[in-house]
Tab-separated table of C-alpha atoms in Angstrom:
chain	number	residue	atom	x	y	z
P	234	MET	CA	1.516	-4.373	22.893
P	235	SER	CA	3.130	-7.765	23.632
P	236	GLY	CA	1.641	-11.277	23.221
P	237	PRO	CA	-1.157	-12.426	21.108
P	238	VAL	CA	-4.042	-9.848	20.607
P	239	GLN	CA	-7.160	-9.559	18.595
P	240	VAL	CA	-6.834	-7.654	15.487
P	241	PHE	CA	-9.582	-6.350	13.137
P	242	VAL	CA	-8.389	-6.020	9.497
P	243	THR	CA	-10.162	-3.888	6.802
P	244	GLY	CA	-9.352	-4.744	3.329
P	245	ALA	CA	-8.594	-8.234	4.500
P	246	SER	CA	-9.029	-9.910	1.177
P	247	GLY	CA	-6.810	-7.327	-0.788
P	248	VAL	CA	-3.172	-7.762	-1.807
P	249	VAL	CA	-1.661	-6.283	1.339
P	250	GLY	CA	-4.561	-7.284	3.395
P	251	ARG	CA	-4.006	-10.926	2.614
P	252	ALA	CA	-0.285	-10.611	3.530
P	253	ALA	CA	-1.018	-8.977	6.610
P	254	VAL	CA	-3.600	-11.500	7.780
P	255	ARG	CA	-1.125	-14.251	7.095
P	256	ALA	CA	1.631	-12.453	9.091
P	257	LEU	CA	-0.621	-11.696	11.993
P	258	VAL	CA	-2.076	-15.312	12.186
P	259	ASP	CA	1.587	-16.633	12.058
P	260	ASP	CA	2.461	-14.412	14.890
P	261	GLY	CA	-0.314	-15.984	16.841
P	262	HIS	CA	-2.851	-13.239	16.832
P	263	ASP	CA	-6.557	-13.712	16.723
P	264	VAL	CA	-7.805	-12.029	13.464
P	265	ARG	CA	-11.162	-10.812	12.259
P	266	GLY	CA	-11.236	-9.781	8.548
P	267	LEU	CA	-13.819	-7.397	7.185
P	268	VAL	CA	-15.504	-8.799	4.010
P	269	ARG	CA	-18.292	-7.745	1.650
P	270	SER	CA	-18.768	-10.942	-0.456
P	271	ARG	CA	-18.801	-14.829	-0.064
P	272	GLU	CA	-15.550	-14.917	-2.198
P	273	ALA	CA	-13.802	-12.422	0.327
P	274	ALA	CA	-15.022	-14.456	3.165
P	275	ARG	CA	-13.611	-17.667	1.600
P	276	VAL	CA	-10.227	-15.904	1.128
P	277	VAL	CA	-10.072	-14.776	4.734
P	278	SER	CA	-11.149	-18.034	6.313
P	279	GLY	CA	-8.664	-19.810	4.104
P	280	LEU	CA	-5.863	-17.628	5.825
P	281	GLY	CA	-7.105	-18.692	9.346
P	282	ALA	CA	-8.915	-15.519	10.083
P	283	GLU	CA	-12.689	-15.019	11.137
P	284	PRO	CA	-14.451	-13.230	8.450
P	285	VAL	CA	-16.801	-10.383	9.498
P	286	ALA	CA	-19.674	-9.018	7.275
P	287	ALA	CA	-20.079	-5.203	7.824
P	288	GLU	CA	-20.169	-1.946	5.770
P	289	LEU	CA	-17.082	0.099	6.119
P	290	PHE	CA	-18.948	3.309	5.727
P	291	ASP	CA	-21.530	2.538	8.499
P	292	GLY	CA	-19.586	3.736	11.658
P	293	THR	CA	-22.129	2.093	14.105
P	294	GLU	CA	-21.935	-1.354	12.424
P	295	LEU	CA	-18.148	-0.989	12.024
P	296	ALA	CA	-17.777	-0.227	15.750
P	297	GLU	CA	-19.790	-3.307	16.622
P	298	ALA	CA	-17.669	-5.446	14.412
P	299	MET	CA	-14.670	-4.020	16.275
P	300	ARG	CA	-15.770	-4.559	19.668
P	301	GLY	CA	-13.332	-6.624	21.839
P	302	CYS	CA	-10.526	-6.065	19.480
P	303	ASP	CA	-7.260	-4.615	20.626
P	304	ALA	CA	-6.030	-3.359	17.350
P	305	VAL	CA	-7.387	-2.300	13.978
P	306	ALA	CA	-5.375	-2.472	10.737
P	307	ASN	CA	-7.098	-0.197	8.019
P	308	LEU	CA	-5.711	-1.705	4.690
P	309	ALA	CA	-8.979	-0.956	2.669
P	310	THR	CA	-7.973	0.331	-0.717
P	311	LYS	CA	-9.135	0.231	-4.432
P	312	VAL	CA	-6.315	0.867	-6.839
P	313	PRO	CA	-7.274	1.305	-10.558
P	314	VAL	CA	-5.012	-1.192	-12.605
P	315	GLY	CA	-3.134	-0.170	-15.487
P	316	SER	CA	-4.579	2.101	-18.107
P	317	ALA	CA	-7.885	2.279	-16.015
P	318	ALA	CA	-5.903	4.937	-13.984
P	319	LEU	CA	-6.366	7.340	-16.881
P	320	ARG	CA	-9.994	7.135	-17.008
P	321	PRO	CA	-11.945	10.102	-15.599
P	322	GLY	CA	-13.093	9.438	-12.067
P	323	SER	CA	-10.626	6.676	-11.758
P	324	LEU	CA	-9.474	7.683	-8.340
P	325	ARG	CA	-13.016	8.454	-7.030
P	326	GLU	CA	-13.362	5.145	-5.009
P	327	ILE	CA	-9.823	5.080	-3.525
P	328	ASP	CA	-10.097	8.780	-2.713
P	329	ARG	CA	-13.486	8.065	-0.861
P	330	LEU	CA	-11.744	5.335	1.095
P	331	ARG	CA	-8.898	7.501	2.089
P	332	ILE	CA	-10.907	10.707	3.005
P	333	ARG	CA	-14.135	9.450	4.317
P	334	GLY	CA	-13.413	5.761	4.999
P	335	SER	CA	-10.279	6.335	7.112
P	336	ARG	CA	-12.311	8.862	9.146
P	337	ILE	CA	-14.965	6.358	9.911
P	338	VAL	CA	-12.656	3.636	10.691
P	339	ALA	CA	-10.742	5.852	13.271
P	340	ALA	CA	-14.025	6.970	14.773
P	341	ALA	CA	-15.318	3.352	15.033
P	342	ALA	CA	-11.991	2.401	16.530
P	343	ARG	CA	-12.418	5.022	19.203
P	344	ARG	CA	-15.884	4.009	19.980
P	345	ALA	CA	-14.935	0.305	20.122
P	346	GLU	CA	-12.004	1.309	22.549
P	347	VAL	CA	-9.383	-0.038	20.386
P	348	GLU	CA	-6.000	0.691	21.533
P	349	VAL	CA	-3.936	0.601	18.351
P	350	LEU	CA	-4.730	1.642	14.724
P	351	VAL	CA	-2.369	0.829	11.871
P	352	HIS	CA	-2.967	2.584	8.599
P	353	GLN	CA	-1.830	1.790	5.138
P	354	SER	CA	-0.337	4.980	3.481
P	355	LEU	CA	1.933	5.809	0.740
P	356	SER	CA	5.434	7.056	0.277
P	357	PHE	CA	4.404	8.795	-3.070
P	358	VAL	CA	3.582	11.953	-0.878
P	359	TYR	CA	7.279	12.850	-0.688
P	360	ALA	CA	8.536	15.382	-2.983
P	361	ASP	CA	11.129	14.568	-5.650
P	362	ALA	CA	14.576	14.600	-3.796
P	363	GLY	CA	16.738	13.643	-6.606
P	364	GLU	CA	19.826	11.713	-5.242
P	365	ASP	CA	19.133	12.736	-1.559
P	366	TRP	CA	17.744	9.934	0.945
P	367	ILE	CA	14.379	10.751	2.385
P	368	ASP	CA	13.471	9.683	5.845
P	369	GLU	CA	10.043	10.480	7.592
P	370	ASP	CA	10.918	14.115	8.075
P	371	GLY	CA	11.214	14.528	4.377
P	372	LEU	CA	9.309	17.234	2.425
P	373	VAL	CA	5.705	16.164	1.467
P	374	GLU	CA	4.442	17.697	-1.747
P	375	VAL	CA	0.679	17.815	-1.794
P	376	SER	CA	-1.081	17.365	-5.223
P	377	ARG	CA	-4.682	16.469	-6.270
P	378	ALA	CA	-3.287	12.994	-6.262
P	379	THR	CA	-1.738	12.843	-2.852
P	380	GLU	CA	-3.927	15.090	-0.887
P	381	PRO	CA	-6.380	12.164	-0.051
P	382	VAL	CA	-3.505	10.253	1.313
P	383	VAL	CA	-2.424	13.218	3.552
P	384	VAL	CA	-5.972	13.643	4.812
P	385	ALA	CA	-6.311	10.134	5.729
P	386	GLU	CA	-2.980	10.428	7.921
P	387	ASP	CA	-4.384	13.367	9.549
P	388	HIS	CA	-7.485	11.457	10.626
P	389	MET	CA	-4.878	8.867	12.125
P	390	GLU	CA	-3.117	11.842	13.887
P	391	ALA	CA	-6.478	12.804	15.532
P	392	PHE	CA	-6.886	9.100	16.849
P	393	THR	CA	-3.628	9.437	18.562
P	394	ARG	CA	-4.762	12.969	19.978
P	395	ASP	CA	-7.749	11.332	21.340
P	396	GLY	CA	-5.702	8.896	23.607
P	397	GLY	CA	-5.074	5.947	21.046
P	398	ARG	CA	-1.921	5.069	19.158
P	399	ALA	CA	-2.024	5.314	15.395
P	400	VAL	CA	0.713	4.008	13.226
P	401	CYS	CA	0.893	5.094	9.628
P	402	LEU	CA	2.922	2.979	7.250
P	403	ARG	CA	4.147	4.934	4.203
P	404	LEU	CA	4.613	1.824	1.848
P	405	GLY	CA	6.505	1.992	-1.455
P	406	LEU	CA	5.126	0.843	-4.591
P	407	VAL	CA	3.706	-2.620	-3.959
P	408	THR	CA	5.605	-4.869	-6.474
P	409	GLY	CA	5.254	-8.497	-6.855
P	410	THR	CA	2.018	-10.500	-7.088
P	411	ASP	CA	-0.441	-7.581	-7.362
P	412	PRO	CA	-2.532	-6.645	-10.344
P	413	ASN	CA	-0.666	-3.483	-11.323
P	414	THR	CA	2.818	-5.565	-11.547
P	415	ALA	CA	1.065	-8.199	-13.519
P	416	TRP	CA	-0.186	-5.607	-15.960
P	417	GLN	CA	3.227	-4.340	-16.580
P	418	VAL	CA	4.671	-7.791	-17.120
P	419	ARG	CA	1.885	-8.309	-19.730
P	420	ARG	CA	2.640	-5.081	-21.419
P	421	ALA	CA	6.374	-5.768	-21.383
P	422	ALA	CA	5.780	-9.224	-22.856
P	423	SER	CA	3.933	-7.919	-25.823
P	424	GLY	CA	6.536	-5.226	-26.483
P	425	ARG	CA	4.205	-2.259	-25.429
P	426	ALA	CA	5.591	0.666	-23.484
P	427	PHE	CA	5.215	0.578	-19.521
P	428	THR	CA	7.788	2.874	-18.020
P	429	LEU	CA	7.560	6.334	-16.552
P	430	GLY	CA	10.090	8.805	-15.508
P	431	ASP	CA	13.716	9.256	-15.793
P	432	PRO	CA	15.511	5.820	-15.808
P	433	ARG	CA	18.133	7.295	-13.214
P	434	SER	CA	15.667	8.461	-10.739
P	435	TRP	CA	14.851	6.413	-7.704
P	436	MET	CA	11.932	4.290	-6.706
P	437	HIS	CA	10.591	3.009	-3.358
P	438	VAL	CA	9.161	-0.530	-3.611
P	439	VAL	CA	8.030	-3.148	-1.342
P	440	HIS	CA	6.947	-6.926	-1.868
P	441	PRO	CA	3.306	-7.530	-0.616
P	442	ASP	CA	4.818	-10.063	1.973
P	443	ASP	CA	7.025	-7.568	3.444
P	444	ALA	CA	4.178	-5.032	3.614
P	445	GLY	CA	2.073	-7.620	5.555
P	446	SER	CA	4.688	-8.286	7.937
P	447	ALA	CA	5.133	-4.501	8.716
P	448	VAL	CA	1.560	-4.553	9.611
P	449	ALA	CA	2.281	-7.037	12.209
P	450	HIS	CA	5.372	-5.438	13.427
P	451	ALA	CA	3.670	-1.985	13.622
P	452	LEU	CA	1.466	-3.258	16.491
P	453	GLN	CA	4.535	-2.577	18.825
P	454	ALA	CA	5.511	0.694	17.114
P	455	PRO	CA	5.177	4.107	18.728
P	456	ALA	CA	2.584	6.388	17.308
P	457	GLY	CA	3.646	8.157	14.229
P	458	ILE	CA	4.520	7.862	10.427
P	459	TYR	CA	7.054	5.200	9.186
P	460	ASN	CA	8.376	4.351	5.807
P	461	VAL	CA	8.132	0.837	4.809
P	462	GLY	CA	10.092	-0.681	1.795
P	463	SER	CA	12.942	-2.652	0.319
P	464	ASP	CA	16.317	-0.858	-0.841
P	465	PRO	CA	15.469	1.915	-3.132
P	466	VAL	CA	16.013	0.901	-6.808
P	467	ARG	CA	16.705	3.070	-9.955
P	468	ARG	CA	13.672	3.286	-12.146
P	469	GLY	CA	15.739	2.006	-15.139
P	470	GLU	CA	16.790	-1.037	-13.138
P	471	TYR	CA	13.046	-1.751	-12.145
P	472	ALA	CA	12.005	-1.563	-15.726
P	473	ALA	CA	14.875	-3.902	-16.671
P	474	VAL	CA	13.582	-6.686	-14.080
P	475	VAL	CA	10.047	-6.417	-15.405
P	476	ALA	CA	11.381	-6.782	-18.877
P	477	SER	CA	13.538	-9.870	-17.923
P	478	VAL	CA	10.521	-11.673	-16.336
P	479	ALA	CA	8.249	-10.928	-19.318
P	480	GLY	CA	10.793	-12.049	-21.707
P	481	GLY	CA	9.982	-9.150	-24.099
P	482	PRO	CA	12.144	-6.572	-25.596
P	483	PRO	CA	14.019	-3.790	-23.648
P	484	PRO	CA	11.541	-1.468	-21.979
P	485	ARG	CA	10.247	1.595	-23.596
P	486	PRO	CA	8.784	4.596	-21.863
P	487	LEU	CA	5.037	5.410	-22.270
P	488	PRO	CA	4.484	8.251	-24.870
P	489	ALA	CA	4.268	11.842	-23.924
P	490	TRP	CA	0.521	12.108	-24.546
P	491	VAL	CA	-0.095	9.332	-21.940
P	492	ARG	CA	1.804	11.375	-19.352
P	493	ARG	CA	-0.156	14.647	-20.354
P	494	VAL	CA	-3.483	12.809	-19.870
P	495	GLY	CA	-2.410	11.074	-16.808
P	496	ALA	CA	-1.304	14.615	-15.355
P	497	GLU	CA	-1.111	14.569	-11.526
P	498	LYS	CA	-2.134	10.826	-11.358
P	499	LEU	CA	1.013	9.762	-13.078
P	500	GLU	CA	3.330	12.492	-11.874
P	501	ILE	CA	3.569	10.871	-8.426
P	502	LEU	CA	5.001	7.761	-10.274
P	503	THR	CA	7.876	9.813	-11.632
P	504	ARG	CA	9.233	11.442	-8.552
P	505	SER	CA	12.774	10.420	-7.525
P	506	GLN	CA	12.332	9.127	-4.059
P	507	ARG	CA	15.320	7.231	-2.375
P	508	VAL	CA	13.313	6.561	0.619
P	509	SER	CA	15.048	4.852	3.917
P	510	SER	CA	12.895	2.533	6.006
P	511	GLN	CA	15.576	2.503	8.787
P	512	ARG	CA	13.451	4.363	11.411
P	513	PHE	CA	10.698	1.598	11.241
P	514	ALA	CA	13.459	-1.212	11.335
P	515	ASP	CA	15.074	0.306	14.274
P	516	GLY	CA	11.854	0.841	16.135
P	517	THR	CA	10.285	-2.440	15.677
P	518	GLY	CA	12.902	-5.001	14.468
P	519	TRP	CA	11.266	-5.379	10.963
P	520	THR	CA	13.314	-6.185	8.180
P	521	PRO	CA	12.118	-7.207	4.621
P	522	THR	CA	12.569	-10.661	3.614
P	523	ARG	CA	13.259	-9.120	-0.002
P	524	PRO	CA	15.505	-6.336	0.565
P	525	VAL	CA	16.516	-6.021	-3.009
P	526	LEU	CA	14.285	-6.099	-6.115
P	527	SER	CA	14.794	-9.118	-8.330
P	528	ALA	CA	13.104	-11.065	-10.929
P	529	SER	CA	12.140	-13.559	-8.047
P	530	TRP	CA	9.406	-11.039	-6.726
P	531	LEU	CA	7.371	-11.216	-10.011
P	532	THR	CA	5.128	-13.629	-11.599
P	533	THR	CA	6.071	-14.675	-15.162
P	534	PRO	CA	3.425	-14.582	-18.014
P	535	ASP	CA	3.371	-18.301	-18.188
P	536	ARG	CA	2.641	-18.653	-14.489
P	537	GLU	CA	-0.099	-15.876	-14.670
P	538	ARG	CA	-1.774	-17.848	-17.469
P	539	ALA	CA	-1.405	-20.932	-15.449
P	540	ARG	CA	-3.192	-19.308	-12.537
P	541	GLY	CA	-5.787	-17.847	-14.628
């Protein structure tokens, strides 16, 4: 897919959605963003895209909104922030988006005769690999927390089998200007525990801006699954960066009872995942503008208060 095209974006006012819309508009594409509120419409318009009001779970309405588009970027998500993830049913909405929503989006894209479907997925699905590198052929370990992610990828594969071209981007942990990173910085600033897992284990992380540019690059990628992130970072180094930005004491791990309560929700955040994004870089020319995690990725507590 060469030259400017028309792209429909779900989740356009979200963290990755906003970054993707900016990247797509900067590349000269004509972008429509799915919105459900006036505030979301204002955000999307401010990014240079056309806000479109439609219901994601209404396949007929969604297909009509996609009509005339060459590509769809399915970035709709609802990630619980911080300790809210421990509440019963905290994943219900995001699981609904992944299991049912992704199926409806794929079906609507087929009905609208869309050529390319880019889908936001997660690298958390990989099994703990210790010190070994993980590429797209790595072992996937399915749990209650990761099953909806795998189901959504299956819907994308079906889109490709039906004659389209689906590209799944397994993003690392989105780190930077997002609500969960801000929550960690606030916890660290007040001296409260915020870390999980062995500090020597590996994490796969990505800045929102690089996730957004990956969506734009995915328009030219062959169908399939691709890892997207910066250089892997040790969990202890990640925690040290957060603590340095917060200006608080050295990082402390969350107590054992929190890990027990969180069960499978938190288990996926402790897996050692030394993930390589080389296949996507080689196939599309994408490179992260922030290849190595640093304090510059994050928003300090003072800046956060100023923004609020």
